[in-house]
Short mmCIF file of C-alpha atoms in Angstrom, two decimals:
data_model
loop_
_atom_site.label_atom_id
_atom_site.label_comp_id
_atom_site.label_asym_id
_atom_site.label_seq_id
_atom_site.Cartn_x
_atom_site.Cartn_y
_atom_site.Cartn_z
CA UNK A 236 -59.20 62.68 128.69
CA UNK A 237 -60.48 59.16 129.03
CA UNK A 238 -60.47 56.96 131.98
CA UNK A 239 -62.08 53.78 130.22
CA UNK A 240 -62.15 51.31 133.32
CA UNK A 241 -63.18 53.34 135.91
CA UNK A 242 -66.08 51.02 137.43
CA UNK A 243 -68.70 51.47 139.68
CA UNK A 244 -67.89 55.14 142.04
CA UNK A 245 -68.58 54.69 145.28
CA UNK A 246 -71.87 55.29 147.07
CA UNK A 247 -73.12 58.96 147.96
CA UNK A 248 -74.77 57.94 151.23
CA UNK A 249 -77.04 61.09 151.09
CA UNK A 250 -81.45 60.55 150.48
CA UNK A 251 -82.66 60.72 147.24
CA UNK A 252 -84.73 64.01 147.10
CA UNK A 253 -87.97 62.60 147.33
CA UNK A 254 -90.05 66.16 146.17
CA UNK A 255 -87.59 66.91 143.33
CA UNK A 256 -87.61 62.35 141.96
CA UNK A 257 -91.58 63.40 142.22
CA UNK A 258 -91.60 66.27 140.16
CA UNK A 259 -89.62 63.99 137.43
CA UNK A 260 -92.10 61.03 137.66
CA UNK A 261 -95.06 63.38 137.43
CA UNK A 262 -93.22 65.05 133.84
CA UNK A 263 -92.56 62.31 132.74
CA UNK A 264 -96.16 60.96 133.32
CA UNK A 265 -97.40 64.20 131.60
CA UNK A 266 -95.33 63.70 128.68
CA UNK A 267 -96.39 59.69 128.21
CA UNK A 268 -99.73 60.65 128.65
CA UNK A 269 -100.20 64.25 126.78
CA UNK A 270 -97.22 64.33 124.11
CA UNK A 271 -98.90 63.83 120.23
CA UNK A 272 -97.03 61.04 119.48
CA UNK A 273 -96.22 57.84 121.36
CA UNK A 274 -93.38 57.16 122.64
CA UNK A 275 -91.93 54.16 124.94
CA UNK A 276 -90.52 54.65 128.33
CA UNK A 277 -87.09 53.78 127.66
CA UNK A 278 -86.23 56.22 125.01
CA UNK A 279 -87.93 59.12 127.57
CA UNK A 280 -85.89 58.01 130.11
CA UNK A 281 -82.51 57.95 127.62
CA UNK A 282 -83.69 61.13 127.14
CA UNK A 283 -83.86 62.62 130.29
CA UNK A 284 -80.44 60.95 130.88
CA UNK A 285 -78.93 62.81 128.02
CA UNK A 286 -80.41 66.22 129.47
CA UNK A 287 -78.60 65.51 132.66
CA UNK A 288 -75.73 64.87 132.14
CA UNK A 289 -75.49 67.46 128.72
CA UNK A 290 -76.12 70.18 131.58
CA UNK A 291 -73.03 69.44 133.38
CA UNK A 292 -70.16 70.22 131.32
CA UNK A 293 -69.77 70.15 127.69
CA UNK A 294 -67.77 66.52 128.00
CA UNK A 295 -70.04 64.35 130.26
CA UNK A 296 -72.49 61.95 127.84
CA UNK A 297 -74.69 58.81 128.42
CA UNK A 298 -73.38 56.06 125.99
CA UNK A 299 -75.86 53.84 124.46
CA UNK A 300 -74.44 50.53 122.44
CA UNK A 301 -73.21 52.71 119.84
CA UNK A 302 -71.61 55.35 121.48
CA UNK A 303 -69.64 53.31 123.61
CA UNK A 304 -68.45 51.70 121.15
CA UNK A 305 -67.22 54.68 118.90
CA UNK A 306 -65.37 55.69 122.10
CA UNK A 307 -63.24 52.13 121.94
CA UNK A 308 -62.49 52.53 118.67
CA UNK A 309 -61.33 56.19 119.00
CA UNK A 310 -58.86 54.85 121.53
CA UNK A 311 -57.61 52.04 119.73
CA UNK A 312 -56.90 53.76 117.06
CA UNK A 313 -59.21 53.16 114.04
CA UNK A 314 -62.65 54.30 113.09
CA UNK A 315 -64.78 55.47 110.33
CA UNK A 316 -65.63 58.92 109.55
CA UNK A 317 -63.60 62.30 109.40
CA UNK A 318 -61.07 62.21 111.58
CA UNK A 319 -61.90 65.08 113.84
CA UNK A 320 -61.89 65.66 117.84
CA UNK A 321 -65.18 68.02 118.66
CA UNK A 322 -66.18 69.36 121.55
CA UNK A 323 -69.43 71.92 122.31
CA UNK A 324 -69.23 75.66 122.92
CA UNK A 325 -72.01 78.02 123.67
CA UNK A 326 -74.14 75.63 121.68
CA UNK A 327 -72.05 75.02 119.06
CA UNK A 328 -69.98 72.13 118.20
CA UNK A 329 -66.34 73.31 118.08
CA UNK A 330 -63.08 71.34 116.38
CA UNK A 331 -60.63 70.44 119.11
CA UNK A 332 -58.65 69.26 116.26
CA UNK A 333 -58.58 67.53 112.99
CA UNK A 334 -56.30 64.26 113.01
CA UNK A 335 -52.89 64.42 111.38
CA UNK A 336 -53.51 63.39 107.51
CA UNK A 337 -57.27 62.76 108.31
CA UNK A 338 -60.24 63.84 105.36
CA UNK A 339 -61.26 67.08 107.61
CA UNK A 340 -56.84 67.63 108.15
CA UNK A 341 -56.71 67.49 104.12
CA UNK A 342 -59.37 70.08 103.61
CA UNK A 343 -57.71 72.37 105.93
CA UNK A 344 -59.96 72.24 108.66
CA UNK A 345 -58.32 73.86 111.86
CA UNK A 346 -58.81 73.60 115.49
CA UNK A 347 -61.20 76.06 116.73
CA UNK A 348 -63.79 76.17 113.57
CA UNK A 349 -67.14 75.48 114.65
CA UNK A 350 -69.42 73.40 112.98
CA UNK A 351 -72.26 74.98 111.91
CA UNK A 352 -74.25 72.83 109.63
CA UNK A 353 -73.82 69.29 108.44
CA UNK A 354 -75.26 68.34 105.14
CA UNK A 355 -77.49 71.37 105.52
CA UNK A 356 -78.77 71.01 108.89
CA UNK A 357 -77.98 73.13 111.51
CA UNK A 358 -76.02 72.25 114.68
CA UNK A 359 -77.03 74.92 116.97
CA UNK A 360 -77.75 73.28 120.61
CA UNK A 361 -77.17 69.84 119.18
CA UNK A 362 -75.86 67.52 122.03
CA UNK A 363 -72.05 66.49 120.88
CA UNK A 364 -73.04 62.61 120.58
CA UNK A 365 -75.46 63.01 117.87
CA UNK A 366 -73.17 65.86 115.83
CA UNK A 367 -70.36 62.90 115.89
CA UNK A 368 -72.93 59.97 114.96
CA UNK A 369 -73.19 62.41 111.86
CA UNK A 370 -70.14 62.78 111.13
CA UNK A 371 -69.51 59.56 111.20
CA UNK A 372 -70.62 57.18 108.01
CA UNK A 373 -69.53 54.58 105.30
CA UNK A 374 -66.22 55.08 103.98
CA UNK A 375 -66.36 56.77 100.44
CA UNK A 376 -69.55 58.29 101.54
CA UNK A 377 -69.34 62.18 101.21
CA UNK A 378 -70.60 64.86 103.40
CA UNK A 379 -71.17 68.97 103.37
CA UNK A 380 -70.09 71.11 106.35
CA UNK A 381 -70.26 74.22 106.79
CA UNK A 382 -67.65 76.32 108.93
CA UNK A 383 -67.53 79.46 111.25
CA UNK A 384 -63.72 80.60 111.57
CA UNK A 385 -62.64 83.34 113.93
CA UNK A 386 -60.46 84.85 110.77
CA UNK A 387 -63.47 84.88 108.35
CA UNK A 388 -66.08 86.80 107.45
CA UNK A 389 -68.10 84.42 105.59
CA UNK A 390 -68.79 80.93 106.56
CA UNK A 391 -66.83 77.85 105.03
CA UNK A 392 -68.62 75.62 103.07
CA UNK A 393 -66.43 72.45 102.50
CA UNK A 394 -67.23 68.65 100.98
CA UNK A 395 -65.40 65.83 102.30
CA UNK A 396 -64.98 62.06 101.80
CA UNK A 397 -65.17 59.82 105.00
CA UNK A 398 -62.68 57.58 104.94
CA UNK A 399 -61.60 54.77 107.62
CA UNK A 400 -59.63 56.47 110.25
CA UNK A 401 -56.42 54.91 111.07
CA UNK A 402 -54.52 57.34 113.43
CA UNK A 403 -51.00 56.54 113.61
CA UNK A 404 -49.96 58.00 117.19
CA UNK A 405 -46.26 58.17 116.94
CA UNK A 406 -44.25 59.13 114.07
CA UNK A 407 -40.18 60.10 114.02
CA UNK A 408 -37.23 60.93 111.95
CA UNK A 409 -34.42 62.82 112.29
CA UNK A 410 -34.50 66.12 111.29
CA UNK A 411 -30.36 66.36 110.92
CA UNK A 412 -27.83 64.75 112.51
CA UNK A 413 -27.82 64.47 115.92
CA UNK A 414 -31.45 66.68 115.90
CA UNK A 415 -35.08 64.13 116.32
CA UNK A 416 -38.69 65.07 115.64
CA UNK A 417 -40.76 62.89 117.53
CA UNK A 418 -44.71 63.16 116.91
CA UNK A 419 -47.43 62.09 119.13
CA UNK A 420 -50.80 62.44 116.97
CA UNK A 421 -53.29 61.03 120.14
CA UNK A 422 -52.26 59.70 122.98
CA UNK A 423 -53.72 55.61 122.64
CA UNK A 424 -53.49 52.64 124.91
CA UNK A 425 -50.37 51.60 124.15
CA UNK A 426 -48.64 55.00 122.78
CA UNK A 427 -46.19 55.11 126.11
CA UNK A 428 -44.59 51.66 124.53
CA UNK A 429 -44.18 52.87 120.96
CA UNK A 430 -42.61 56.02 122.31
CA UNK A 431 -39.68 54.39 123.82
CA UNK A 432 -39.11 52.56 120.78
CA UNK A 433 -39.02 55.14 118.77
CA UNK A 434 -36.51 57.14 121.10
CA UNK A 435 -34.40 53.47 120.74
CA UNK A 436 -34.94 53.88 117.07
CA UNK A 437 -33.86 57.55 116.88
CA UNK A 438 -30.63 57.06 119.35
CA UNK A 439 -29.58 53.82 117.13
CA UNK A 440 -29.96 55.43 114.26
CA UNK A 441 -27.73 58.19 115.53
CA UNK A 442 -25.48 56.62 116.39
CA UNK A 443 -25.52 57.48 119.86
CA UNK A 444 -27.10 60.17 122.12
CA UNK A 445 -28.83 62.85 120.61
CA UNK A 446 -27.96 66.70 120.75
CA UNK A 447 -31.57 67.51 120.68
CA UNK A 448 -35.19 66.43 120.31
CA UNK A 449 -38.61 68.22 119.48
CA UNK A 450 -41.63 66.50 121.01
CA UNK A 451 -44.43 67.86 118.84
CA UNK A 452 -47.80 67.73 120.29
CA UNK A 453 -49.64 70.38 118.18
CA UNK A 454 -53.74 69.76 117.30
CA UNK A 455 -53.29 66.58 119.87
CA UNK A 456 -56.42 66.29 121.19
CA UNK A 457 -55.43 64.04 124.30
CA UNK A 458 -56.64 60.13 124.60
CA UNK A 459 -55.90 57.84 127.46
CA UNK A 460 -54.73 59.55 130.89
CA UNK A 461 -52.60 56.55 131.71
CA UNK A 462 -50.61 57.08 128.04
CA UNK A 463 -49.98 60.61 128.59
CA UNK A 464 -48.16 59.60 132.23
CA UNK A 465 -46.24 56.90 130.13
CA UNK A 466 -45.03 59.40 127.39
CA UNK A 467 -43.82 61.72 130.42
CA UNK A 468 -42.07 59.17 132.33
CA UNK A 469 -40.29 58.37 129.45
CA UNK A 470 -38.44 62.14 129.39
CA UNK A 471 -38.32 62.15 133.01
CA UNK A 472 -36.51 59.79 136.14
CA UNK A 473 -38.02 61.37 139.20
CA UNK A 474 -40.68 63.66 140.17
CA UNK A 475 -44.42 64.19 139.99
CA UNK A 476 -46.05 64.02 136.45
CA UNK A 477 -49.96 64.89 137.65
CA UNK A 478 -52.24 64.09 140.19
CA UNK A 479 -56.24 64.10 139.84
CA UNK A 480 -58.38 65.03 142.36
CA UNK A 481 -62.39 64.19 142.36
CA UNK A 482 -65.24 63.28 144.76
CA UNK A 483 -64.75 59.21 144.30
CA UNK A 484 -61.52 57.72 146.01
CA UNK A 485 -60.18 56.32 143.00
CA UNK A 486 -60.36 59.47 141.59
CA UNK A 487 -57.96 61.12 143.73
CA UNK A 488 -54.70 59.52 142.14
CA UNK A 489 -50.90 60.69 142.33
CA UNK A 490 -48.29 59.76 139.14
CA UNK A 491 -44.51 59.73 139.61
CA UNK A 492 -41.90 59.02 137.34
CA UNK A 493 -39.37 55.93 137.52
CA UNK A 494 -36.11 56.02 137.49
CA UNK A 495 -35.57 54.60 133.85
CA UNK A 496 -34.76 57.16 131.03
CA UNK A 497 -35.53 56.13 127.69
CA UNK A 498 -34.57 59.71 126.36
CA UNK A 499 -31.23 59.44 127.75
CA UNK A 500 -31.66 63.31 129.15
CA UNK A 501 -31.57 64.58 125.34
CA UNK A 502 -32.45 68.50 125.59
CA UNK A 503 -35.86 68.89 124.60
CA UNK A 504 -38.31 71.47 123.13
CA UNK A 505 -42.06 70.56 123.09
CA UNK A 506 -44.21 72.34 120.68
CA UNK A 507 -47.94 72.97 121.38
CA UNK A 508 -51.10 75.01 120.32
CA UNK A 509 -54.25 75.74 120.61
CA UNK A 510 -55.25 72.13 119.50
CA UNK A 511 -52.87 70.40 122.26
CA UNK A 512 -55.46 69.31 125.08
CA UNK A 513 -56.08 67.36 127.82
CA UNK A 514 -53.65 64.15 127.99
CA UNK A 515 -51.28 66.58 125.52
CA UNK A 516 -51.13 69.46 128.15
CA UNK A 517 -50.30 66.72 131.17
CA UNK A 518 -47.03 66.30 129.15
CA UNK A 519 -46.46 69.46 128.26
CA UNK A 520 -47.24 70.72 131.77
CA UNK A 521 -45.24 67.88 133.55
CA UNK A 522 -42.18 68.62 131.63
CA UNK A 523 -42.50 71.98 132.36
CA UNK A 524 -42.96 72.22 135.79
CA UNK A 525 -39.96 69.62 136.02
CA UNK A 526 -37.86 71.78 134.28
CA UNK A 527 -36.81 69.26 131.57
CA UNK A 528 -38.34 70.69 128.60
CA UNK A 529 -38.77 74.20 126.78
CA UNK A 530 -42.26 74.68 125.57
CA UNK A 531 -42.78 76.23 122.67
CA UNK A 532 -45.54 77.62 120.75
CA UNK A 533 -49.01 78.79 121.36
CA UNK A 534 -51.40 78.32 124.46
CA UNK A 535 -53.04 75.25 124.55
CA UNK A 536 -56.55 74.05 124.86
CA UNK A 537 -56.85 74.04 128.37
CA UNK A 538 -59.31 71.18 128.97
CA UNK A 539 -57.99 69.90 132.80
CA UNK A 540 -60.85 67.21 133.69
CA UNK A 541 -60.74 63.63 133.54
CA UNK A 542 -64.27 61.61 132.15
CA UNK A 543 -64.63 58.10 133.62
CA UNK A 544 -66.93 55.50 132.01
CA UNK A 545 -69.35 54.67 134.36
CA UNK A 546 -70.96 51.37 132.93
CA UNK A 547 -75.09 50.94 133.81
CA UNK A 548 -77.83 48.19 132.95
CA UNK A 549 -78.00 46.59 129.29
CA UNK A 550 -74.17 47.60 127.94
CA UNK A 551 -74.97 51.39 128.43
CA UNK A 552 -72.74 53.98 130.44
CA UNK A 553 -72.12 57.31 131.65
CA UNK A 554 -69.15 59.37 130.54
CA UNK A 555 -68.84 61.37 133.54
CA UNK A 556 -66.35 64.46 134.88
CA UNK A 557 -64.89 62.45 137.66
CA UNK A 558 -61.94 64.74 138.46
CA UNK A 559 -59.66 67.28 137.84
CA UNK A 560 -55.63 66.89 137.22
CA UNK A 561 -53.01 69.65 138.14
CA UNK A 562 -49.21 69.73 137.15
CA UNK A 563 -46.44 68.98 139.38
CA UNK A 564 -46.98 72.83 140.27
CA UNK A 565 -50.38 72.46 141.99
CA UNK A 566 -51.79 74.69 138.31
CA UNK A 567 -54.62 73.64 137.20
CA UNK A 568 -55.17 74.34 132.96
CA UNK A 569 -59.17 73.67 133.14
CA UNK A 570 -60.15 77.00 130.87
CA UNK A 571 -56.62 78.36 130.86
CA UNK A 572 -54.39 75.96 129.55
CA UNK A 573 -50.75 75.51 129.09
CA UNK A 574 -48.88 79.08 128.83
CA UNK A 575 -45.79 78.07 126.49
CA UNK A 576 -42.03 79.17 127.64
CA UNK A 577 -41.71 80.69 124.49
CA UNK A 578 -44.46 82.38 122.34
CA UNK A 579 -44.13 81.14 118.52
CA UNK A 580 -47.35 81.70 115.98
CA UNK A 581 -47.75 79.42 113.55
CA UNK A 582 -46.43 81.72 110.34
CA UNK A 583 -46.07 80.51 106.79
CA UNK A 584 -42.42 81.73 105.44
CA UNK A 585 -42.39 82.88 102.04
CA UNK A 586 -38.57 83.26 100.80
CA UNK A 587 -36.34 81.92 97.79
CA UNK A 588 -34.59 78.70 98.72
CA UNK A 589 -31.96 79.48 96.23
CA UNK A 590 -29.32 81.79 96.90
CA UNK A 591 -29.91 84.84 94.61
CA UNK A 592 -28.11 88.62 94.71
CA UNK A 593 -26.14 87.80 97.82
CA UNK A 594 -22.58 89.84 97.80
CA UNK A 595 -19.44 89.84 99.87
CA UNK A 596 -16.29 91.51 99.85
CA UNK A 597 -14.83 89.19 97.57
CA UNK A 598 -17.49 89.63 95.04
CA UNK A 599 -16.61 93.46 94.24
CA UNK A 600 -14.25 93.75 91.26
CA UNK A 601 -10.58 94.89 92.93
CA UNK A 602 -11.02 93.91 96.27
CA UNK A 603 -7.92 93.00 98.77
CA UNK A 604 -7.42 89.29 98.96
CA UNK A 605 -7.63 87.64 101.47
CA UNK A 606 -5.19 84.64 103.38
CA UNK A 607 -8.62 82.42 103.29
CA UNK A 608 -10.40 83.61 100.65
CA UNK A 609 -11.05 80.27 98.60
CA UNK A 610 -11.43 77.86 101.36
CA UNK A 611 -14.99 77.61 101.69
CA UNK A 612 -15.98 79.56 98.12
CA UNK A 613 -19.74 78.12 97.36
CA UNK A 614 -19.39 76.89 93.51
CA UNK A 615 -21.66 78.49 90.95
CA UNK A 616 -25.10 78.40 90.39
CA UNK A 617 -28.16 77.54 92.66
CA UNK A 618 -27.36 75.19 95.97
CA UNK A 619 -28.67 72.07 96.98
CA UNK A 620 -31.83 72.72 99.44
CA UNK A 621 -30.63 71.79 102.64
CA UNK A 622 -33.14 70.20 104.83
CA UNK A 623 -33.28 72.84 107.77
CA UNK A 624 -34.18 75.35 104.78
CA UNK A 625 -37.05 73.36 104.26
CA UNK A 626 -38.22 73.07 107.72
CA UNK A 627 -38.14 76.96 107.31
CA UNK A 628 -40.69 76.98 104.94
CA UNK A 629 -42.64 74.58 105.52
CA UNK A 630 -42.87 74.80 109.57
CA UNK A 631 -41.79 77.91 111.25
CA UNK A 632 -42.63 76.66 114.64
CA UNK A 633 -40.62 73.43 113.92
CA UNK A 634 -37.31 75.45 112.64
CA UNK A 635 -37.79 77.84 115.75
CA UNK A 636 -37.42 74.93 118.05
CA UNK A 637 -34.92 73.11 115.90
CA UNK A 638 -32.67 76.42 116.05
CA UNK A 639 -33.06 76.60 119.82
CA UNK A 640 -31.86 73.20 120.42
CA UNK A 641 -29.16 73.66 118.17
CA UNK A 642 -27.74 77.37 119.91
CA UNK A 643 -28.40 74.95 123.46
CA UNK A 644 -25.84 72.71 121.71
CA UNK A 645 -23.12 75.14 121.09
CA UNK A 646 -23.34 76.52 124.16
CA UNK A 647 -23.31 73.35 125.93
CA UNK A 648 -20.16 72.43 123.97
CA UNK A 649 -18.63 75.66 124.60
CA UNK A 650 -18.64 75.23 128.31
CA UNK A 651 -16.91 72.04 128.04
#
């Protein structure tokens, strides 16, 4: 999760190490003097940067021109390439998650491949920077990768087309009446805003308040911290939503909710997985801990630090770990992540949409009539699809969350 305008972090007050800052400038001397080929101070120092800060934690970089601006694009919402969130692992560069309707989401890559090769070269103890500078390209331009997958025996050996990479962050529709689906793809600068429009647009549309929502966050990879508080603020009228805690004051930061509600108190069932992280899980784990959502689904990423951009000389800068954020709890997700209310796999549902074979009483030949026997008789022949039969078969996790809200609904009703 991204903290874009973090400036300068306050001064550590403690002496440079004098022995250990000699022991650098006499390597690097070595190295200027003794390596085979030339080469000018300011890439060796880049260099040395890059080590640094690639031994911290497998999300802390050093931007150069380039990279920093990659990272504005990816958080306003187009770029070229892809469309998938990496990260490293044990040397390997691992999918986070492929973007909803991206190349890599097309070819069917999931979150938790790793990428082993690229065009034939391998990855193994690549820094993450220079793995997404490849994946990166002209649009139309294609590019070979080849896959690990925990499922597989054999590696994956896909082709894709880069493409430019417009990542819509919210998407919604109703799923039936009274029932929303509201998608958050990446959480952007300005995807708190489009959120409460959308829950106008889905209450409008309704007609009035809604019986029951899912907030999908599956394969989000997180975005802007600021976003994700906006998105929970917008289910949620008082209370904690996170708090960060690091070594720099503005690092140590608590977010409560306003009073406004948006949502209108609509029951709610998030859905995550394995590809929800960082700015994803604050939601999810905000909601939870509040008590105003069911979460559904699989465990999530787990990635519970915060990276500031720390700008230096000549339009360079440091993506740096700055902090850590717990839930309204006091948990923590860094390595664990989000344990959902409700454990759903993903499953794909194989069944007949039409109804075939199926018998009653008043299907046998003789049978006692009955007082109500025609009143609801189904006409002939196969039945429309209806669209909740769909959602079966298409999304399991989606229909076991649209089922629960509707069983919260009757029982809600029944109380009345």
């Amino acid at each position: 999760m991204d903290n874009p305008e973090a400036g300068q972090p306050t001064a550590d007050t403690r002496p440079l190490p004098i022995n250990e800052v000699r022991m650098f400038a006499e390597a690097l001397e070595a190295i200027r003097s003794a390596y085979v080929q030339d080469i000018d101070d300011q890439t060796l120092i880049e260099y040395a940067i890059r080590g640094m800060l690639a031994g911290l934690d497998p999300h802390s970089a050093y931007l150069n021109a380039n990279d920093y601006d990659s990272l504005q694009e990816s958080t306003e919402g187009q770029f070229g390439g892809l469309g998938i969130e990496v990260g490293e692992e044990d040397g390997y560069i691992k999918v986070i998650t492929p973007l909803d309707g991206s190349p890599a989401d097309r070819a069917g890559v999931m979150a938790g491949d790793l990428i082993v090769e690229i065009d034939g070269r391998p990855l193994r103890e690549m820094i993450v920077n220079d793995a997404i500078e490849m994946l990166r390209g002209e649009p139309g331009t294609t590019i070979d990768l080849t896959l690990m997958r925990n499922d597989e025996s054999e590696p994956i050996d896909l082709t894709l087309t880069r493409e430019v990479i417009s990542v819509e962050s919210v998407r919604h529709r109703m799923l039936e009446p009274g029932y929303a689906y509201l998608r958050i793809a990446q959480f952007r600068v300005n995807t708190g805003e489009e959120v409460v429009k959308a829950l106008e647009t889905l209450i409008e549309n309704n007609g009035g308040p809604l019986n029951g929502m899912v907030l999908d966050l599956r394969n989000n990879p997180g975005g802007v911290l600021e976003a994700s508080v906006a998105v929970a603020d917008a289910f949620l009228t008082d209370g904690q939503i996170v708090y960060t805690e690091g070594r720099m004051n503005e690092s140590n930061e608590t977010y409560q909710a306003t009073a406004s509600d948006p949502s209108q108190g609509v029951p709610l069932v998030v859905l995550i997985n394995t590809g929800s992280a960082s700015a994803a899980e604050i939601v999810a784990g905000a909601l939870q801990d509040q008590g105003r959502a069911v979460i559904m689904g699989t465990r999530s990423f787990g990635k519970g630090s915060v990276q500031s951009v720390l700008p230096i000389n000549n339009e360079r800068a440091l993506k740096l770990t700055t902090s850590l954020y717990f839930t309204p709890s006091g948990r923590s997700i860094q390595a664990f992540g989000i344990e959902p209310d409700i454990s759903v796999d993903e499953a794909l549902v194989t069944r007949s949409l039409e109804r075939r074979g199926i018998y009653s009483e008043r299907d046998l030949e003789g049978h006692l009539p009955g007082v109500n026997e025609n009143s609801d008789r189904e006409p002939s022949g196969p039945r429309p699809v209806t669209s909740s039969e769909q959602i079966v078969v298409s999304d399991y996790q989606l229909n076991e969350a649209l089922t629960l809200l509707k069983g919260w609904h009757i029982m809600q009703r029944s109380r009345r």
